[in-house]
Amino acid sequence: MNKALRNPLVFILFVLPALALFLIFFIYPIFSSIYYSLTSWNGVSDTVKMTGLKNYEKALGDDRFWISVKNNGWFILFSVFIQVPLIVLFSLLIANVKKLKGLYKTAVFMPSIMSTAVIGILWGFIYEPNIGLFNKLLGLVGIEPVYWLSDERFAMLSILITNAWQWTGFYIVMVLAAILSIPGELDEAAAIDGATGFQRATRITLPLIVPIISVVIMLSIAGAMKAADIVIVMTKGGPAGSTEVMATYMIKYAITNFKYGYGNTIAVLIFVFTLIVTVVYQLLFNRRSERIEY
Amino acid sequence: MPRALRRSLPHAALLGYLLVVLFPFLFVLFSSVKKDNNSIALNPFGIPKEFVFNNYVEAWVNAKISTYFFNSLYISVFASVVSIMLAGMFAFAVTRMRHGRWNILLYSFVLVGMLIPNNALMLPIYTIVRKLHILNTHWALIVPYIANAIPFTVIILAAFMRSLPSEIEEAAVMDGLKAPGIFAKIIVPLTVPAMVTVFIVNFLGNWNEFLLANYFLSNDELRTLPVGMVQFRDQYQMNYAQMSAGIVYSVLPVVIIYAILQEKIIEGVTAGSVKG
């Protein structure tokens, strides 16, 4: 009776379009990147000259590349050490209030559905030295205008704050969902035993949401490694290349300067670094990632 | 600590956070009805004394918001719908058809796509698009957007289709339906809830996409909203009141959709976060 569902021709016809797109836009590009990363191709000419590992030597010896790696690192550190504690704090607070829960959840989530480009523009206005919100606020307490996006000391920090503003609420909602799925009896039992709200939050809830915090950190790392549009929109990598990240460095060479081969070298390095960071994180912090059963 | 204080402390902290989230939007909204930079500078925080709506007219004309808006709209809708169709067919074949090992193999293969940092693939995709001679047309965005959404869409739809009981097809086969008929008449109607969720996620992703849209199109008439907005800012950088009106235009549709569909959007986007 299952003949209708065993027809190989129909199976192939159903699978093929999606599979073809997947092969062309995911699998082929990986091999293509690896191949061209070993050449000095400019992206348009007919001749492709193999140069071996020369591009890799060049990238690893380029200070500007390491500045961009460092800036990706700042993205990761900022999310792990500043965003994550705030995420945990605010999701615990929202989970424990009785009123306005829905409002908080809806409002904090909102920035994460907006276009990063538009948020970059919006925050560019907030950071504007003369009439922007930040300097006006600082002016109230008598602090001189700060050139947030054009001062090397503040530009990267300004981008990180904007990025945190956009994504913190998103993770809060994720963690909140995990907290709310913990059975109420656990909390009630602890309350009967005389635990205070603070004790219940730190001794009961927190240990139970460690797995989801780990997911948040993984997602932050993945997001940090591919950050690009926020930098392009807010500073274009400046001032003096101080906010360049790996992806913008790659675009700068490959598309703006026609160093296609070299750009692909950077793409491969982004892959490798992402892999290294992920594996190191998994090995160091995620060994006890068994699922929690209630 | 008195009880009342302990009760209100969390709310104070949360309202503070709410203010941080919402005030930038209010700042832009207020600025958009102020006369010029000078009146923003004189009264940066408050509601303006007189409302100037001319900024909205000027921004609509100068920023060509209508052009960018409809470009974004049709590219995002079209690409999302096509990826759902193709991924739906794929998911149906690997979850409901009886091809044992092939089902598992193909499904796991497409899953690998979730692990690939897609920004890093931008250069080869640029070359592919150029070789297909669709660079600087809307197809240069539509085709990669369709492809890009496939792994995530397959995962969500396959999970949903797997949960449907197999008696459904058995009855359909009895009635003489072939595989395509079962897909179109039985499975698709049942999968609509999951399709709505992935549609929202894909739509938002495409609507907000910036990198490909910025580098694959050079003709101004073809630009999408995020890229058009950045270009508008670069041109009218000195006129913040007008720029604020432009920001309001680009944010407003998303806020309205969000107000209506917030539960569905939150559910979909957080499910989509596996995408990383």
mmCIF file of N, CA, C and O in Angstrom, chain B residues 85-153:
data_model
loop_
_atom_site.group_PDB
_atom_site.id
_atom_site.type_symbol
_atom_site.label_atom_id
_atom_site.label_comp_id
_atom_site.label_asym_id
_atom_site.label_seq_id
_atom_site.Cartn_x
_atom_site.Cartn_y
_atom_site.Cartn_z
ATOM 1 N N MET B 85 8.423 26.696 0.111
ATOM 2 C CA MET B 85 7.951 25.684 -0.832
ATOM 3 C C MET B 85 9.002 24.597 -1.054
ATOM 4 O O MET B 85 8.717 23.393 -0.932
ATOM 5 N N LEU B 86 10.233 25.047 -1.387
ATOM 6 C CA LEU B 86 11.278 24.066 -1.698
ATOM 7 C C LEU B 86 11.652 23.247 -0.455
ATOM 8 O O LEU B 86 11.774 22.020 -0.517
ATOM 9 N N ALA B 87 11.809 23.945 0.665
ATOM 10 C CA ALA B 87 12.170 23.230 1.895
ATOM 11 C C ALA B 87 11.031 22.319 2.339
ATOM 12 O O ALA B 87 11.272 21.231 2.869
ATOM 13 N N GLY B 88 9.784 22.751 2.095
ATOM 14 C CA GLY B 88 8.642 21.920 2.449
ATOM 15 C C GLY B 88 8.632 20.629 1.653
ATOM 16 O O GLY B 88 8.403 19.541 2.202
ATOM 17 N N MET B 89 8.908 20.728 0.341
ATOM 18 C CA MET B 89 8.982 19.527 -0.491
ATOM 19 C C MET B 89 10.077 18.594 0.008
ATOM 20 O O MET B 89 9.895 17.382 0.134
ATOM 21 N N PHE B 90 11.242 19.214 0.298
ATOM 22 C CA PHE B 90 12.375 18.434 0.773
ATOM 23 C C PHE B 90 12.014 17.742 2.094
ATOM 24 O O PHE B 90 12.217 16.534 2.261
ATOM 25 N N ALA B 91 11.434 18.516 3.012
ATOM 26 C CA ALA B 91 11.095 17.960 4.322
ATOM 27 C C ALA B 91 10.072 16.839 4.182
ATOM 28 O O ALA B 91 10.156 15.813 4.854
ATOM 29 N N PHE B 92 9.098 17.029 3.296
ATOM 30 C CA PHE B 92 8.096 15.985 3.060
ATOM 31 C C PHE B 92 8.764 14.705 2.577
ATOM 32 O O PHE B 92 8.518 13.614 3.110
ATOM 33 N N ALA B 93 9.666 14.848 1.590
ATOM 34 C CA ALA B 93 10.311 13.667 1.025
ATOM 35 C C ALA B 93 11.117 12.927 2.082
ATOM 36 O O ALA B 93 11.050 11.703 2.163
ATOM 37 N N VAL B 94 11.870 13.665 2.905
ATOM 38 C CA VAL B 94 12.742 12.959 3.855
ATOM 39 C C VAL B 94 12.019 12.529 5.131
ATOM 40 O O VAL B 94 12.556 11.712 5.883
ATOM 41 N N THR B 95 10.827 13.053 5.396
ATOM 42 C CA THR B 95 10.144 12.577 6.603
ATOM 43 C C THR B 95 8.984 11.643 6.303
ATOM 44 O O THR B 95 8.679 10.774 7.105
ATOM 45 N N ARG B 96 8.302 11.827 5.175
ATOM 46 C CA ARG B 96 7.087 11.050 4.957
ATOM 47 C C ARG B 96 7.227 9.981 3.883
ATOM 48 O O ARG B 96 6.413 9.064 3.824
ATOM 49 N N MET B 97 8.221 10.095 3.004
ATOM 50 C CA MET B 97 8.358 9.066 1.976
ATOM 51 C C MET B 97 9.244 7.947 2.518
ATOM 52 O O MET B 97 9.989 8.133 3.471
ATOM 53 N N ARG B 98 9.136 6.773 1.909
ATOM 54 C CA ARG B 98 9.811 5.618 2.500
ATOM 55 C C ARG B 98 11.083 5.306 1.736
ATOM 56 O O ARG B 98 11.097 4.462 0.845
ATOM 57 N N HIS B 99 12.154 6.039 2.035
ATOM 58 C CA HIS B 99 13.427 5.742 1.389
ATOM 59 C C HIS B 99 14.542 5.583 2.407
ATOM 60 O O HIS B 99 15.679 5.984 2.182
ATOM 61 N N GLY B 100 14.179 5.032 3.548
ATOM 62 C CA GLY B 100 15.094 4.638 4.624
ATOM 63 C C GLY B 100 16.344 5.459 4.771
ATOM 64 O O GLY B 100 16.305 6.592 5.237
ATOM 65 N N ARG B 101 17.452 4.882 4.335
ATOM 66 C CA ARG B 101 18.755 5.481 4.575
ATOM 67 C C ARG B 101 18.893 6.840 3.877
ATOM 68 O O ARG B 101 19.484 7.756 4.420
ATOM 69 N N TRP B 102 18.337 6.942 2.684
ATOM 70 C CA TRP B 102 18.449 8.220 1.956
ATOM 71 C C TRP B 102 17.816 9.358 2.743
ATOM 72 O O TRP B 102 18.315 10.476 2.763
ATOM 73 N N ASN B 103 16.683 9.066 3.383
ATOM 74 C CA ASN B 103 16.013 10.092 4.183
ATOM 75 C C ASN B 103 16.953 10.683 5.217
ATOM 76 O O ASN B 103 17.139 11.893 5.296
ATOM 77 N N ILE B 104 17.586 9.797 5.996
ATOM 78 C CA ILE B 104 18.449 10.247 7.086
ATOM 79 C C ILE B 104 19.661 10.974 6.532
ATOM 80 O O ILE B 104 20.050 12.041 7.006
ATOM 81 N N LEU B 105 20.243 10.378 5.480
ATOM 82 C CA LEU B 105 21.466 10.926 4.905
ATOM 83 C C LEU B 105 21.244 12.351 4.396
ATOM 84 O O LEU B 105 21.983 13.279 4.751
ATOM 85 N N LEU B 106 20.206 12.523 3.585
ATOM 86 C CA LEU B 106 19.968 13.846 2.995
ATOM 87 C C LEU B 106 19.619 14.872 4.068
ATOM 88 O O LEU B 106 20.088 16.007 4.045
ATOM 89 N N TYR B 107 18.820 14.451 5.027
ATOM 90 C CA TYR B 107 18.424 15.372 6.090
ATOM 91 C C TYR B 107 19.645 15.828 6.889
ATOM 92 O O TYR B 107 19.842 17.020 7.112
ATOM 93 N N SER B 108 20.512 14.877 7.282
ATOM 94 C CA SER B 108 21.682 15.260 8.076
ATOM 95 C C SER B 108 22.617 16.145 7.265
ATOM 96 O O SER B 108 23.256 17.050 7.803
ATOM 97 N N PHE B 109 22.697 15.866 5.959
ATOM 98 C CA PHE B 109 23.569 16.647 5.085
ATOM 99 C C PHE B 109 23.153 18.121 5.101
ATOM 100 O O PHE B 109 23.970 19.027 5.281
ATOM 101 N N VAL B 110 21.856 18.380 4.948
ATOM 102 C CA VAL B 110 21.371 19.757 4.923
ATOM 103 C C VAL B 110 21.535 20.417 6.299
ATOM 104 O O VAL B 110 21.773 21.618 6.403
ATOM 105 N N LEU B 111 21.467 19.596 7.342
ATOM 106 C CA LEU B 111 21.664 20.111 8.699
ATOM 107 C C LEU B 111 23.021 20.783 8.875
ATOM 108 O O LEU B 111 23.157 21.734 9.651
ATOM 109 N N VAL B 112 24.035 20.265 8.153
ATOM 110 C CA VAL B 112 25.383 20.822 8.242
ATOM 111 C C VAL B 112 25.362 22.329 7.950
ATOM 112 O O VAL B 112 26.133 23.100 8.516
ATOM 113 N N GLY B 113 24.433 22.739 7.086
ATOM 114 C CA GLY B 113 24.334 24.149 6.732
ATOM 115 C C GLY B 113 24.158 25.066 7.924
ATOM 116 O O GLY B 113 24.556 26.227 7.890
ATOM 117 N N MET B 114 23.575 24.531 9.008
ATOM 118 C CA MET B 114 23.362 25.359 10.191
ATOM 119 C C MET B 114 24.668 25.722 10.888
ATOM 120 O O MET B 114 24.720 26.665 11.649
ATOM 121 N N LEU B 115 25.706 24.939 10.628
ATOM 122 C CA LEU B 115 26.967 25.162 11.340
ATOM 123 C C LEU B 115 27.886 26.129 10.591
ATOM 124 O O LEU B 115 28.915 26.528 11.107
ATOM 125 N N ILE B 116 27.503 26.472 9.371
ATOM 126 C CA ILE B 116 28.404 27.279 8.548
ATOM 127 C C ILE B 116 28.159 28.768 8.804
ATOM 128 O O ILE B 116 27.040 29.232 8.696
ATOM 129 N N PRO B 117 29.215 29.512 9.200
ATOM 130 C CA PRO B 117 29.030 30.957 9.379
ATOM 131 C C PRO B 117 28.812 31.621 8.018
ATOM 132 O O PRO B 117 29.754 31.758 7.232
ATOM 133 N N ASN B 118 27.569 31.990 7.717
ATOM 134 C CA ASN B 118 27.262 32.322 6.321
ATOM 135 C C ASN B 118 27.909 33.602 5.794
ATOM 136 O O ASN B 118 28.088 33.747 4.596
ATOM 137 N N ASN B 119 28.304 34.520 6.700
ATOM 138 C CA ASN B 119 29.000 35.712 6.197
ATOM 139 C C ASN B 119 30.278 35.352 5.472
ATOM 140 O O ASN B 119 30.659 36.017 4.513
ATOM 141 N N ALA B 120 30.939 34.303 5.930
ATOM 142 C CA ALA B 120 32.211 33.929 5.351
ATOM 143 C C ALA B 120 32.046 33.385 3.932
ATOM 144 O O ALA B 120 33.014 33.289 3.182
ATOM 145 N N LEU B 121 30.812 33.046 3.543
ATOM 146 C CA LEU B 121 30.593 32.510 2.194
ATOM 147 C C LEU B 121 30.256 33.603 1.188
ATOM 148 O O LEU B 121 30.001 33.338 0.021
ATOM 149 N N MET B 122 30.261 34.836 1.653
ATOM 150 C CA MET B 122 29.796 35.930 0.811
ATOM 151 C C MET B 122 30.581 36.067 -0.498
ATOM 152 O O MET B 122 29.999 36.308 -1.550
ATOM 153 N N LEU B 123 31.899 35.874 -0.449
ATOM 154 C CA LEU B 123 32.702 36.093 -1.652
ATOM 155 C C LEU B 123 32.403 35.064 -2.744
ATOM 156 O O LEU B 123 32.137 35.442 -3.882
ATOM 157 N N PRO B 124 32.436 33.749 -2.422
ATOM 158 C CA PRO B 124 32.081 32.792 -3.475
ATOM 159 C C PRO B 124 30.663 33.029 -4.008
ATOM 160 O O PRO B 124 30.434 32.884 -5.215
ATOM 161 N N ILE B 125 29.743 33.419 -3.138
ATOM 162 C CA ILE B 125 28.374 33.670 -3.599
ATOM 163 C C ILE B 125 28.354 34.863 -4.561
ATOM 164 O O ILE B 125 27.653 34.853 -5.569
ATOM 165 N N TYR B 126 29.178 35.846 -4.257
ATOM 166 C CA TYR B 126 29.317 36.990 -5.167
ATOM 167 C C TYR B 126 29.744 36.513 -6.558
ATOM 168 O O TYR B 126 29.178 36.903 -7.571
ATOM 169 N N THR B 127 30.734 35.612 -6.588
ATOM 170 C CA THR B 127 31.214 35.093 -7.874
ATOM 171 C C THR B 127 30.137 34.281 -8.587
ATOM 172 O O THR B 127 29.956 34.413 -9.797
ATOM 173 N N ILE B 128 29.424 33.451 -7.832
ATOM 174 C CA ILE B 128 28.360 32.643 -8.445
ATOM 175 C C ILE B 128 27.323 33.562 -9.075
ATOM 176 O O ILE B 128 26.919 33.393 -10.231
ATOM 177 N N VAL B 129 26.915 34.557 -8.312
ATOM 178 C CA VAL B 129 25.890 35.484 -8.784
ATOM 179 C C VAL B 129 26.377 36.221 -10.037
ATOM 180 O O VAL B 129 25.627 36.438 -10.972
ATOM 181 N N ARG B 130 27.666 36.553 -10.051
ATOM 182 C CA ARG B 130 28.191 37.234 -11.233
ATOM 183 C C ARG B 130 28.206 36.304 -12.446
ATOM 184 O O ARG B 130 27.856 36.695 -13.552
ATOM 185 N N LYS B 131 28.605 35.052 -12.202
ATOM 186 C CA LYS B 131 28.650 34.100 -13.319
ATOM 187 C C LYS B 131 27.261 33.824 -13.871
ATOM 188 O O LYS B 131 27.106 33.521 -15.054
ATOM 189 N N LEU B 132 26.247 33.884 -13.019
ATOM 190 C CA LEU B 132 24.868 33.669 -13.475
ATOM 191 C C LEU B 132 24.320 34.912 -14.186
ATOM 192 O O LEU B 132 23.173 34.911 -14.640
ATOM 193 N N HIS B 133 25.124 35.962 -14.253
ATOM 194 C CA HIS B 133 24.719 37.228 -14.881
ATOM 195 C C HIS B 133 23.460 37.818 -14.248
ATOM 196 O O HIS B 133 22.604 38.356 -14.934
ATOM 197 N N ILE B 134 23.348 37.681 -12.929
ATOM 198 C CA ILE B 134 22.208 38.317 -12.263
ATOM 199 C C ILE B 134 22.687 39.378 -11.276
ATOM 200 O O ILE B 134 21.892 39.935 -10.532
ATOM 201 N N LEU B 135 24.016 39.652 -11.286
ATOM 202 C CA LEU B 135 24.509 40.716 -10.420
ATOM 203 C C LEU B 135 23.804 42.009 -10.803
ATOM 204 O O LEU B 135 23.559 42.261 -11.985
ATOM 205 N N ASN B 136 23.493 42.823 -9.763
ATOM 206 C CA ASN B 136 22.786 44.075 -10.001
ATOM 207 C C ASN B 136 21.364 43.898 -10.548
ATOM 208 O O ASN B 136 20.854 44.747 -11.263
ATOM 209 N N THR B 137 20.767 42.752 -10.251
ATOM 210 C CA THR B 137 19.321 42.604 -10.436
ATOM 211 C C THR B 137 18.777 42.080 -9.110
ATOM 212 O O THR B 137 19.562 41.644 -8.268
ATOM 213 N N HIS B 138 17.471 42.094 -8.943
ATOM 214 C CA HIS B 138 16.923 41.601 -7.678
ATOM 215 C C HIS B 138 17.166 40.116 -7.475
ATOM 216 O O HIS B 138 17.204 39.636 -6.348
ATOM 217 N N TRP B 139 17.377 39.393 -8.577
ATOM 218 C CA TRP B 139 17.655 37.960 -8.444
ATOM 219 C C TRP B 139 18.928 37.726 -7.654
ATOM 220 O O TRP B 139 19.082 36.687 -7.002
ATOM 221 N N ALA B 140 19.872 38.692 -7.704
ATOM 222 C CA ALA B 140 21.134 38.548 -6.980
ATOM 223 C C ALA B 140 20.888 38.441 -5.477
ATOM 224 O O ALA B 140 21.723 37.915 -4.744
ATOM 225 N N LEU B 141 19.765 38.974 -5.009
ATOM 226 C CA LEU B 141 19.424 38.806 -3.595
ATOM 227 C C LEU B 141 18.466 37.645 -3.397
ATOM 228 O O LEU B 141 18.602 36.855 -2.462
ATOM 229 N N ILE B 142 17.471 37.549 -4.308
ATOM 230 C CA ILE B 142 16.414 36.558 -4.107
ATOM 231 C C ILE B 142 16.982 35.142 -4.050
ATOM 232 O O ILE B 142 16.692 34.386 -3.115
ATOM 233 N N VAL B 143 17.840 34.791 -5.026
ATOM 234 C CA VAL B 143 18.326 33.410 -5.074
ATOM 235 C C VAL B 143 19.166 33.068 -3.831
ATOM 236 O O VAL B 143 18.894 32.061 -3.167
ATOM 237 N N PRO B 144 20.167 33.908 -3.458
ATOM 238 C CA PRO B 144 20.888 33.569 -2.216
ATOM 239 C C PRO B 144 19.998 33.573 -0.972
ATOM 240 O O PRO B 144 20.184 32.742 -0.080
ATOM 241 N N TYR B 145 19.023 34.461 -0.908
ATOM 242 C CA TYR B 145 18.126 34.469 0.259
ATOM 243 C C TYR B 145 17.353 33.156 0.351
ATOM 244 O O TYR B 145 17.193 32.587 1.438
ATOM 245 N N ILE B 146 16.852 32.690 -0.807
ATOM 246 C CA ILE B 146 16.127 31.411 -0.811
ATOM 247 C C ILE B 146 17.036 30.311 -0.284
ATOM 248 O O ILE B 146 16.685 29.561 0.627
ATOM 249 N N ALA B 147 18.246 30.247 -0.857
ATOM 250 C CA ALA B 147 19.172 29.176 -0.495
ATOM 251 C C ALA B 147 19.550 29.265 0.979
ATOM 252 O O ALA B 147 19.567 28.261 1.689
ATOM 253 N N ASN B 148 19.813 30.474 1.431
ATOM 254 C CA ASN B 148 20.288 30.675 2.790
ATOM 255 C C ASN B 148 19.289 30.187 3.835
ATOM 256 O O ASN B 148 19.662 29.715 4.901
ATOM 257 N N ALA B 149 18.002 30.303 3.521
ATOM 258 C CA ALA B 149 16.973 29.940 4.503
ATOM 259 C C ALA B 149 16.687 28.441 4.510
ATOM 260 O O ALA B 149 15.971 27.956 5.388
ATOM 261 N N ILE B 150 17.220 27.700 3.536
ATOM 262 C CA ILE B 150 16.797 26.307 3.396
ATOM 263 C C ILE B 150 17.110 25.426 4.611
ATOM 264 O O ILE B 150 16.197 24.760 5.119
ATOM 265 N N PRO B 151 18.357 25.424 5.133
ATOM 266 C CA PRO B 151 18.603 24.497 6.257
ATOM 267 C C PRO B 151 17.657 24.726 7.432
ATOM 268 O O PRO B 151 17.032 23.774 7.914
ATOM 269 N N PHE B 152 17.522 25.976 7.861
ATOM 270 C CA PHE B 152 16.653 26.259 9.006
ATOM 271 C C PHE B 152 15.206 25.873 8.713
ATOM 272 O O PHE B 152 14.537 25.238 9.541
ATOM 273 N N THR B 153 14.724 26.219 7.518
ATOM 274 C CA THR B 153 13.334 25.926 7.171
ATOM 275 C C THR B 153 13.097 24.414 7.142
ATOM 276 O O THR B 153 12.064 23.930 7.622
#
